[in-house]
XYZ file of C-alpha atoms in Angstrom:
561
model
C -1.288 29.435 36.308
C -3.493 28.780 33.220
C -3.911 30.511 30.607
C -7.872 31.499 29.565
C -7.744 33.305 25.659
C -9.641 33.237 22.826
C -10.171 29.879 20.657
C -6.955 30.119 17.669
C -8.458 29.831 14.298
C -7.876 27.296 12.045
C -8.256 26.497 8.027
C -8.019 29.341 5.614
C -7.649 32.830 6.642
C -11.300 34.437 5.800
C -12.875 32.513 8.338
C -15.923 31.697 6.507
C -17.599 28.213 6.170
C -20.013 27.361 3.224
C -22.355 29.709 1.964
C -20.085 32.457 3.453
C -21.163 32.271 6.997
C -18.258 33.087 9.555
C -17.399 30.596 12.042
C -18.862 30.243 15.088
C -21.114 32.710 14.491
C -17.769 35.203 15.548
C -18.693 38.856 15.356
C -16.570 41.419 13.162
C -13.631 41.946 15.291
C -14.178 39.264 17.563
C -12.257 35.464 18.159
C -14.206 32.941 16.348
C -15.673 30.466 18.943
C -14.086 32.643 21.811
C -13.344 30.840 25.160
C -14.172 34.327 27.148
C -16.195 32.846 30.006
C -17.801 34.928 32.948
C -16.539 33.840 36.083
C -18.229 34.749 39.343
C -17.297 38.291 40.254
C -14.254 37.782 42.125
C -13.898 38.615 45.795
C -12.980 42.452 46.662
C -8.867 42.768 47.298
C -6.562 45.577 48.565
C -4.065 47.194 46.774
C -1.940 44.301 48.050
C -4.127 41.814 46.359
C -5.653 40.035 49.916
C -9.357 39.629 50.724
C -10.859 39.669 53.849
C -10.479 36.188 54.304
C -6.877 36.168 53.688
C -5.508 39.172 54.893
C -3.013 39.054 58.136
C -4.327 40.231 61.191
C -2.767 44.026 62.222
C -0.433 43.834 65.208
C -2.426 45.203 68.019
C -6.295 43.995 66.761
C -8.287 41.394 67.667
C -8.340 38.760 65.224
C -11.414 38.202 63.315
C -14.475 36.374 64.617
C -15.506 33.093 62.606
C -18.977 33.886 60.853
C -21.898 33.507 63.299
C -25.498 32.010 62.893
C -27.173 35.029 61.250
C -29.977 36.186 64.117
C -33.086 36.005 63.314
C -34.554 39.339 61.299
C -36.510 41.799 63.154
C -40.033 42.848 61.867
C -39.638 45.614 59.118
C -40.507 49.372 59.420
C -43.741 50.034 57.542
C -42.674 51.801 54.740
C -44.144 55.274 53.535
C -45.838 56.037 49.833
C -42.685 57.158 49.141
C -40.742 54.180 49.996
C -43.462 51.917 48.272
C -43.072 53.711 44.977
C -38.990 53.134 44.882
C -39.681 50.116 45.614
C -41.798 49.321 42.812
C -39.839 50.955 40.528
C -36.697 48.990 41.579
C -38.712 46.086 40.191
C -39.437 47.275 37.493
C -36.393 47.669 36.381
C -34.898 44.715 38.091
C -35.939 42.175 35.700
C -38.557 40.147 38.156
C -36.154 40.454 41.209
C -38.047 41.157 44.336
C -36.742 44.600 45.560
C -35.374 44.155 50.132
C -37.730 45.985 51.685
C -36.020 49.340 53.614
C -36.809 51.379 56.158
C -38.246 54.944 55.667
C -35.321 57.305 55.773
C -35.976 60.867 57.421
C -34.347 63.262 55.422
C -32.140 66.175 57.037
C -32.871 69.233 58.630
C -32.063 71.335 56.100
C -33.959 69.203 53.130
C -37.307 68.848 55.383
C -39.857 70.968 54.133
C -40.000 74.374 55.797
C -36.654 74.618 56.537
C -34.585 77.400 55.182
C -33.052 76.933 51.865
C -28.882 76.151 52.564
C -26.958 78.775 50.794
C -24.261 77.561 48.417
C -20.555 78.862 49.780
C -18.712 81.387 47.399
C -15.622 80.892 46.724
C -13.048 82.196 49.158
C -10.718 84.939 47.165
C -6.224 84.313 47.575
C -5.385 85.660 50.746
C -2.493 88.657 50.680
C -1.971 91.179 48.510
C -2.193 90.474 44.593
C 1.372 90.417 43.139
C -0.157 90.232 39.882
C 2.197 92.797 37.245
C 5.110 92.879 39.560
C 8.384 92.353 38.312
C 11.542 90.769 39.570
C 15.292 90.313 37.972
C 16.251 86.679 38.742
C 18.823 83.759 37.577
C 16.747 81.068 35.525
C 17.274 77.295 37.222
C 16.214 74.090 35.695
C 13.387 73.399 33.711
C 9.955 72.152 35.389
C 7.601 68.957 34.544
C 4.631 70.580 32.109
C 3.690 73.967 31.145
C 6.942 75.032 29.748
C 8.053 76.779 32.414
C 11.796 76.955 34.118
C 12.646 77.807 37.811
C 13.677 80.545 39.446
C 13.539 81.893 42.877
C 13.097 85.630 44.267
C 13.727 86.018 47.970
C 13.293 82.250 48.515
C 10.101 82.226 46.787
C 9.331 80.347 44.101
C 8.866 81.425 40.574
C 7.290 78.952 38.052
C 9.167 81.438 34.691
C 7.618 80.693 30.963
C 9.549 81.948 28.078
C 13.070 81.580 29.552
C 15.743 78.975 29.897
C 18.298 77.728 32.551
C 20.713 79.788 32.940
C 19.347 82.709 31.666
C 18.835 86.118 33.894
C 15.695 87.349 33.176
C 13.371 90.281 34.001
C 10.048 87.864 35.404
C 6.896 89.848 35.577
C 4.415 87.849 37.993
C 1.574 86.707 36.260
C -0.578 84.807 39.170
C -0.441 84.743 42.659
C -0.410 86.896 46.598
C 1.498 87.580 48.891
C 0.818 84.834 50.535
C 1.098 82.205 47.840
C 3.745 79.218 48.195
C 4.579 80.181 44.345
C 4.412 82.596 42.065
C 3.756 82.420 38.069
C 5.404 84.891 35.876
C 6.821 85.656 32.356
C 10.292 86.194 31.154
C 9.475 90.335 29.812
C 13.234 91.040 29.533
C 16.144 89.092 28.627
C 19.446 90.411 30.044
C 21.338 87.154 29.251
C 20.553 84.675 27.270
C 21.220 81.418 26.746
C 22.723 79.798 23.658
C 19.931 77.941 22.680
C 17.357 80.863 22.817
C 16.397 81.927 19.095
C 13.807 84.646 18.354
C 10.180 83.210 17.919
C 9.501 82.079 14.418
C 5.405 82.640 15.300
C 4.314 86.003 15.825
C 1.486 84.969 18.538
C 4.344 83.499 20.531
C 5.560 84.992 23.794
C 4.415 86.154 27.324
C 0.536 87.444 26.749
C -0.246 85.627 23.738
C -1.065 82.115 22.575
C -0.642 79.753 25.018
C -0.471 76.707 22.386
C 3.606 76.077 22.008
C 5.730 76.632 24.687
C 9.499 76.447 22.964
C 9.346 78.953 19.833
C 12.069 80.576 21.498
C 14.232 77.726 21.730
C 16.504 75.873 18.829
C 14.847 72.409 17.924
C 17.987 70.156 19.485
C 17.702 72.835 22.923
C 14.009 71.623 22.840
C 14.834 67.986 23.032
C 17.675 68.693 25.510
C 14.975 70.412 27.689
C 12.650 67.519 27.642
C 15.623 64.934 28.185
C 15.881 66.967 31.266
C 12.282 66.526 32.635
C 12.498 62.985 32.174
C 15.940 62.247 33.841
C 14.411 64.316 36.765
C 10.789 62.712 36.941
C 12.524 59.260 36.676
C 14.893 59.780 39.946
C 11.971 61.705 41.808
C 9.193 59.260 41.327
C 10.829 55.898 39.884
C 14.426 55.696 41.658
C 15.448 55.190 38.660
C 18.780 56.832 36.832
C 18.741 56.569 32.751
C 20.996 53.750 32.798
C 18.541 51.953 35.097
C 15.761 52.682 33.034
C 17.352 51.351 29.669
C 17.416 55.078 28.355
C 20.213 56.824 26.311
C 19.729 60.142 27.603
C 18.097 61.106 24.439
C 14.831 62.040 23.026
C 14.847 61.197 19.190
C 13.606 63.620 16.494
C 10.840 62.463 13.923
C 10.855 63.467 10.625
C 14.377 64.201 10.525
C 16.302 67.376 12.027
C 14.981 70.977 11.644
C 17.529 73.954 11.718
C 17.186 76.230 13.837
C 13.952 79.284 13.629
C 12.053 76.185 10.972
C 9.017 75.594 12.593
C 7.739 71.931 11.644
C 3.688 71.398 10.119
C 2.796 68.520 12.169
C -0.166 69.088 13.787
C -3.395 67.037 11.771
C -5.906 68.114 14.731
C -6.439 71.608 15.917
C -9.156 72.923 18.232
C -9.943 76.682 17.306
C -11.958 79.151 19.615
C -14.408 81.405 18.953
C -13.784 84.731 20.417
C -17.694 85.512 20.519
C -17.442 89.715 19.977
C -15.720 89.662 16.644
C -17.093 85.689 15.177
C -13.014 85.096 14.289
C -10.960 81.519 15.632
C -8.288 82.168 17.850
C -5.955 80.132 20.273
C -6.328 79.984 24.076
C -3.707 82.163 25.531
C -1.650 79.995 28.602
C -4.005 78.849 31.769
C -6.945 81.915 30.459
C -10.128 81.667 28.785
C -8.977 84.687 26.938
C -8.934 84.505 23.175
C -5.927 85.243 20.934
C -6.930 86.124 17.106
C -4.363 84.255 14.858
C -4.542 84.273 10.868
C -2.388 81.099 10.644
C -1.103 78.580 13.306
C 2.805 77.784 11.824
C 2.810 74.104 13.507
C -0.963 73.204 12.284
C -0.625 70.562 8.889
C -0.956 71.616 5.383
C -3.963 69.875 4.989
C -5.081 72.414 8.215
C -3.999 75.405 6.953
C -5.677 74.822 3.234
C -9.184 75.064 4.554
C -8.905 78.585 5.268
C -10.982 78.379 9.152
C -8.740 81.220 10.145
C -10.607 83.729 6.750
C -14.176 83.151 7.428
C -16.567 84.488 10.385
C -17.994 81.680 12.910
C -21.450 83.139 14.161
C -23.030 80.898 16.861
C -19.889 78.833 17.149
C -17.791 77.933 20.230
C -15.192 75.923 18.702
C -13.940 74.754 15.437
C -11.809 71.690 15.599
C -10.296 70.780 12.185
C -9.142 67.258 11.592
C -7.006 66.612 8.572
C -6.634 62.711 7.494
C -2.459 61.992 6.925
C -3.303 59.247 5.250
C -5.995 60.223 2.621
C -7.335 63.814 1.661
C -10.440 63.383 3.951
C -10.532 66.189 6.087
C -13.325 66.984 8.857
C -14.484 70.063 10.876
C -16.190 69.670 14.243
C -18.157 72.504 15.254
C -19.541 73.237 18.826
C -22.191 75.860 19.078
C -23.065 78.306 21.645
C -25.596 77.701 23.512
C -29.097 78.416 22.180
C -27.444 79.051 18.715
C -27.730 78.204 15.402
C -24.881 76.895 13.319
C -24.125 78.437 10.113
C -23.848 77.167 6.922
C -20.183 76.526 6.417
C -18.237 76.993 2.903
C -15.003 76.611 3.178
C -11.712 76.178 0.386
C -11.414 72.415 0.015
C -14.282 69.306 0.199
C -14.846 68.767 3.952
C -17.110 66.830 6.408
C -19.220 68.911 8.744
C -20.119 67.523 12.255
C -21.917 69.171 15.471
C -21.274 68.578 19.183
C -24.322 68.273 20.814
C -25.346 69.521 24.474
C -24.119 66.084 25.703
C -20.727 65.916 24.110
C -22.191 63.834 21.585
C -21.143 64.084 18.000
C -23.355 64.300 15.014
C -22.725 64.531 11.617
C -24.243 67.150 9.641
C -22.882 66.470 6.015
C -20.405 64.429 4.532
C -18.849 61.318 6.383
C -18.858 61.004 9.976
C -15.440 59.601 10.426
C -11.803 60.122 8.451
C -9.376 58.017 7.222
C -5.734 57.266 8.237
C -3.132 54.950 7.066
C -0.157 53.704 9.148
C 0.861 49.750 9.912
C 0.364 48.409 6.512
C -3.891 49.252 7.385
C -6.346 52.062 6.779
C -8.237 52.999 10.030
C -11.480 54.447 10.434
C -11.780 56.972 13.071
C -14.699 58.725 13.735
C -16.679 61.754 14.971
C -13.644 63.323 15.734
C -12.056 60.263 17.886
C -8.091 60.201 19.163
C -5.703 59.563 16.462
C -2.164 60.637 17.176
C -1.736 64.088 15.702
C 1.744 63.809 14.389
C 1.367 62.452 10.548
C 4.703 60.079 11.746
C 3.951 59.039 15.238
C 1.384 56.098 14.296
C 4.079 54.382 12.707
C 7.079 55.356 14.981
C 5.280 53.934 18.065
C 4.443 50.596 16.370
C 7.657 50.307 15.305
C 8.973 50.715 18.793
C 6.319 48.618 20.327
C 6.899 45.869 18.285
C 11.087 46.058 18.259
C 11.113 46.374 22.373
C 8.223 43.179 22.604
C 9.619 41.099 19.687
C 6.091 39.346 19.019
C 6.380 35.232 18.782
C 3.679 33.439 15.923
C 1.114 31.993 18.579
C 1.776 34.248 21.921
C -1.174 35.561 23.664
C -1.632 39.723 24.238
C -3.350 42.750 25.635
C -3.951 46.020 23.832
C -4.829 48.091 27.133
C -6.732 51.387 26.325
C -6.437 50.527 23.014
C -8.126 53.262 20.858
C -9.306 52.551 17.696
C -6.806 49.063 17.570
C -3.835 50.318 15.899
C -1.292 48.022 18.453
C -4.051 45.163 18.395
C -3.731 45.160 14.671
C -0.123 44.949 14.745
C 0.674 42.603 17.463
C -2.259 40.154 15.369
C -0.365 40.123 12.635
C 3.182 39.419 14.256
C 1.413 36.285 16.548
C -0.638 34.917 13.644
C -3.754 33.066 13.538
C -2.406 30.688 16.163
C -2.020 33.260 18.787
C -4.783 36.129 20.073
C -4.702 39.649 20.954
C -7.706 40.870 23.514
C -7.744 45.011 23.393
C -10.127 47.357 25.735
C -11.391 50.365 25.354
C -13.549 52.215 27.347
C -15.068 54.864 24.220
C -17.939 52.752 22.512
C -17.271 54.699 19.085
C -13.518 53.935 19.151
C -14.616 50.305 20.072
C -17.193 50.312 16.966
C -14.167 51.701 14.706
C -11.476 49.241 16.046
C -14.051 45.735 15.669
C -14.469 47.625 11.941
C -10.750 48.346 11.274
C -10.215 44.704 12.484
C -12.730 42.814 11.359
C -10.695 40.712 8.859
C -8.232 39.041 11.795
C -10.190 36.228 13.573
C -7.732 36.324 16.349
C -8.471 39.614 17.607
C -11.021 40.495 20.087
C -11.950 44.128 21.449
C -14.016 44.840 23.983
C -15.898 48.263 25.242
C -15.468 48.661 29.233
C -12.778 50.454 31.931
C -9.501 48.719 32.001
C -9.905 48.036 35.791
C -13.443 47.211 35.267
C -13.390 44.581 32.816
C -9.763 43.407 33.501
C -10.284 41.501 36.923
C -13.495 39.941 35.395
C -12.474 38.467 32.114
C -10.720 35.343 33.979
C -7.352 35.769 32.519
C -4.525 34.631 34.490
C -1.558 34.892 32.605
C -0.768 36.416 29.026
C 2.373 36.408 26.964
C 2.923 40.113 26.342
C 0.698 42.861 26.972
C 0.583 46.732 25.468
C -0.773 49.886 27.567
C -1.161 53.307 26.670
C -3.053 54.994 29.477
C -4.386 58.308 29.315
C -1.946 61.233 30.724
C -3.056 60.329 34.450
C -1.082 56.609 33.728
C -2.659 53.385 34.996
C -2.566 53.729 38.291
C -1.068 51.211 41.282
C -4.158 48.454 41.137
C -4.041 47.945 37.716
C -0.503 47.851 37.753
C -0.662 45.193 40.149
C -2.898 43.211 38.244
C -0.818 43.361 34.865
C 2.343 42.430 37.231
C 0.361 39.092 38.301
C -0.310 37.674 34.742
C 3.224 37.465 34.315
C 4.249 38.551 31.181
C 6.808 37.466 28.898
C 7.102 41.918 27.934
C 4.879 44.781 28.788
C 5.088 47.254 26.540
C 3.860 50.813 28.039
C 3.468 53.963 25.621
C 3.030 57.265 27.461
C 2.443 60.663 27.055
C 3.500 62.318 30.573
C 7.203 61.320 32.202
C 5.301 61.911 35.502
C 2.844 59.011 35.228
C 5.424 56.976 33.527
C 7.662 57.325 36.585
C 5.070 56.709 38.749
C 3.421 53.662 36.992
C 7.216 52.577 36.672
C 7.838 52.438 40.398
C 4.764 50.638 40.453
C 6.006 47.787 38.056
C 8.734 47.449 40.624
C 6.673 46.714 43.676
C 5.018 43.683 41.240
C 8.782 42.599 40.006
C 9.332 44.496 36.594
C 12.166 46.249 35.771
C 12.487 48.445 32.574
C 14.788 46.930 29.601
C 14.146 49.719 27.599
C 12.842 53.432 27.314
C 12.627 54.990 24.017
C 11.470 59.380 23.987
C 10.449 60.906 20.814
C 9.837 64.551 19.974
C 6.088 63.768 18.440
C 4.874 67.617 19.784
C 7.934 69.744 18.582
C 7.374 73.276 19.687
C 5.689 71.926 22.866
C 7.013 70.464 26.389
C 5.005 67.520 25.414
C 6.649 64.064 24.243
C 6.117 60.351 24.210
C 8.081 57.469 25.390
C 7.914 53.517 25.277
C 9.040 51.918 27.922
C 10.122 48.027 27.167
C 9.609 45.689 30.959
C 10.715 42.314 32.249
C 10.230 40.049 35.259
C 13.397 41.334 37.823
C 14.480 37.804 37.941
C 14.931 37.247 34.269
């Protein structure tokens, strides 16, 4: 296997020649002289990495026929005006390629002129009888993978129960489903025996009915942890195979920020996305799986540098959301506002100097006044993050991961790496520095502005490139066959069996994978397996106290090593 990364720099560390130019006429971000060439587009492959020309012939089917002399090509269909006009406009945008002439398609039944419009289908209603209110006294069982909720069972129907805890009996009143449904959902109402863990709610908007933003106020900060230790250890066996040991786990998922006692409810939160309720102008927080608005005058996990602006005081006319960003790492501090549709935003005052930005009708962001981005500071680097782009929301968890990243890969001065889905750089940064000028670090991203802020943040380390495309896009065409380590941190859905197939063939000294759901973890896990990686190494830490959200870094090997 060969190895195809960027050129290693050489001579002094700016990378500029006389007069100030930079090598190789290198972009900010970018390898100078960079090696990256475009290979033909490879042939198309199955999920167990065979074409067509090299896949086995199925027991049971004819083997395939060698290629035959192509026959010679009938006389084309005259085409319509309609055909004629694609056809022209296909070259027109084709760059002076002649357009293959087609043949004039008739168009349905239904789309023909004349014909009857086709109605859309409404949506069918639940079948049975709503169950919606009922209530039911029932023994709590384990806790369930997302949503906070626990299970219990009522006359061997499942209840998905927020607000209680294994082991507790609880009054459940249903909160969705039929008769007929396979489950039911429903909130703990009553407590008739509790568990030890359970505390009263330090937030007054917490509990069945209300905000649906935390999911453990009720619960002591070490019974939180023990609760997601739980989900783990279950979605590993279910979906991996794998027992803790197996995995390289201690069982544990590690506070940051040190130990709370029990009814302290921790600031963390540096991002917060506010609603609108639209009769009285107020912000609010979605209450659990409803569109339904609950008023708040403070949010207790929401940061300091949150809180200070005062969103909750003011009115919001025309507004759909306010989402406040406040920087951990400097006092910039940003609110994004979405508008209703057809309105006007309002001119915003609030306590403390802030940067205004709109979302427009797109999902674009603009900035109205002030800067358009904010600025953090974790791995020894300030990073630019912009229009209000992902950042991890705990003030600690930048550095935490890193840290864990780095320990589990142990870096080597001139190795080769990915940064998969790599944000705004922060791993790219700090696997550069570890491998030096005489290794290089390729990162992808598929956001362009997160791209634009990570070539900026960057822009000093010559042996970093980043490039803006889907990791299972751009992956398969870059030509790379091997690599020494390689970092991923997919979004909640994981990475998915092809790609995991294609990271397992460039045979990696470490993968490092950072993840936010056990579930895709496990999955993407069992994955690694089928390619011949084994976890080392699996690290959980409490970054969303409160919530049944965590992440974990999961250290992998070659099997045979």
């Amino acid at each position: 296997m060969t190895r195809n990364t960027p050129s290693r720099s050489s001579g002094s560390s700016s990378g500029k020649g006389k007069g100030g130019a930079r090598r190789g006429g290198s972009q900010p971000g970018q390898v100078a002289r960079p090696r990256w060439g475009r290979p033909a587009r490879p042939e198309a492959t199955d999920r167990d990495g065979l074409t067509a020309r090299t896949a086995p012939v199925v027991p049971g089917e004819p083997e395939p026929r060698k290629a035959e002399k192509p026959a010679k090509a009938e006389k084309p269909v005259k085409a319509d005006k309609g055909a004629k006009a694609a056809k022209t406009s296909a070259d027109a945008g084709g760059a002076g390629r002649r357009a293959p002439r087609k043949q004039a398609v008739r168009p349905p039944k239904a789309l023909r002129a004349g014909a009857a419009p086709v109605r859309p289908q409404r949506p069918q209603a639940p079948s049975g009888e709503p169950l919606v209110g009922e209530r039911y006294e029932v023994e709590v069982g384990p806790v369930a993978h997302g949503g906070g909720h626990c299970v219990a069972r009522h006359e061997g129907r499942v209840l998905f129960v927020r607000h209680a805890l294994p082991g507790e009996r609880v009054v459940a009143q249903v909160t969705e489903g039929t008769s007929t449904s396979r489950f039911l959902r429903a909130d703990a109402v009553e407590v008739l025996e509790p568990a030890k863990e359970r505390i009263e709610a330090p937030c007054p908007f917490a509990g069945p009915g209300k905000c649906g933003g935390c999911d453990w106020q009720h619960v002591t900060p070490g019974g939180q942890r023990k609760l997601k230790a739980s989900v783990l250890t279950e979605q590993l066996a279910k979906l991996a195979g794998l027992t803790p040991e197996e995995a390289g786990w201690d069982g544990s998922v590690e506070p940051v920020g040190g130990k709370l006692p029990a009814g302290q409810v921790p600031a963390w939160r540096t991002r917060v996305q506010y609603t609108v309720d639209a009769q009285s102008d107020k912000v609010g927080l979605r209450k659990h799986r409803s569109h339904e608005v609950q008023p708040i005058d403070r949010c207790l996990i929401a940061a300091e540098g949150v809180t200070e602006l005062g969103v909750e005081a003011r009115d919001w006319p025309g507004v759909a959301t306010v989402e406040v960003v406040a920087a951990s790492g400097s006092s910039d501090r940003q609110v994004v506002l979405t508008p209703r549709d057809g309105a006007q935003l309002p001119i915003v005052e609030l306590d403390k100097p802030v940067s205004i930005a709109r979302v427009d009708d797109h999902g674009g962001v603009h900035k109205v006044h002030g800067r358009s981005f904010v600025r953090e500071r974790a791995a020894g680097r300030t990073w630019r993050i912009s229009n209000g782009g992902f950042w991890q929301i705990h003030p600690e968890a930048p550095d935490t991961l890193v840290d864990a990243v780095l320990d589990g890969l142990d870096p080597q001065w001139g190795e080769s790496a990915l940064d998969l889905y790599c944000g705004v750089g922060l791993f790219a940064g700090a696997l550069a520095d570890r491998v030096g000028e005489d290794g290089a670090v390729l990162g992808i991203e598929s956001s362009k502005q997160a791209v634009a802020d990570a070539r900026h943040n960057l822009a000093v380390l010559e042996n970093v490139r980043i490039e803006c495309d889907r990791v299972e896009t751009l992956l398969p065409r870059t030509g790379i066959t091997a690599t020494d380590l390689i970092v991923l941190d997919p979004p909640r859905a994981g990475a998915g069996r092809e790609t995991v197939a294609h990271l397992a063939g460039l045979e990696a000294r470490r993968i490092a994978y950072v993840a936010c759901d056990p579930a895709a973890l496990a999955r993407d896990l069992a994955f690694f397996r089928e390619g011949g990686y084994r976890p080392v190494s699996l690290r959980a830490f409490d970054l969303f106290p409160m919530t049944h959200h965590f992440e974990c870094v999961a250290i992998l090997e070659p099997a045979g090593k």
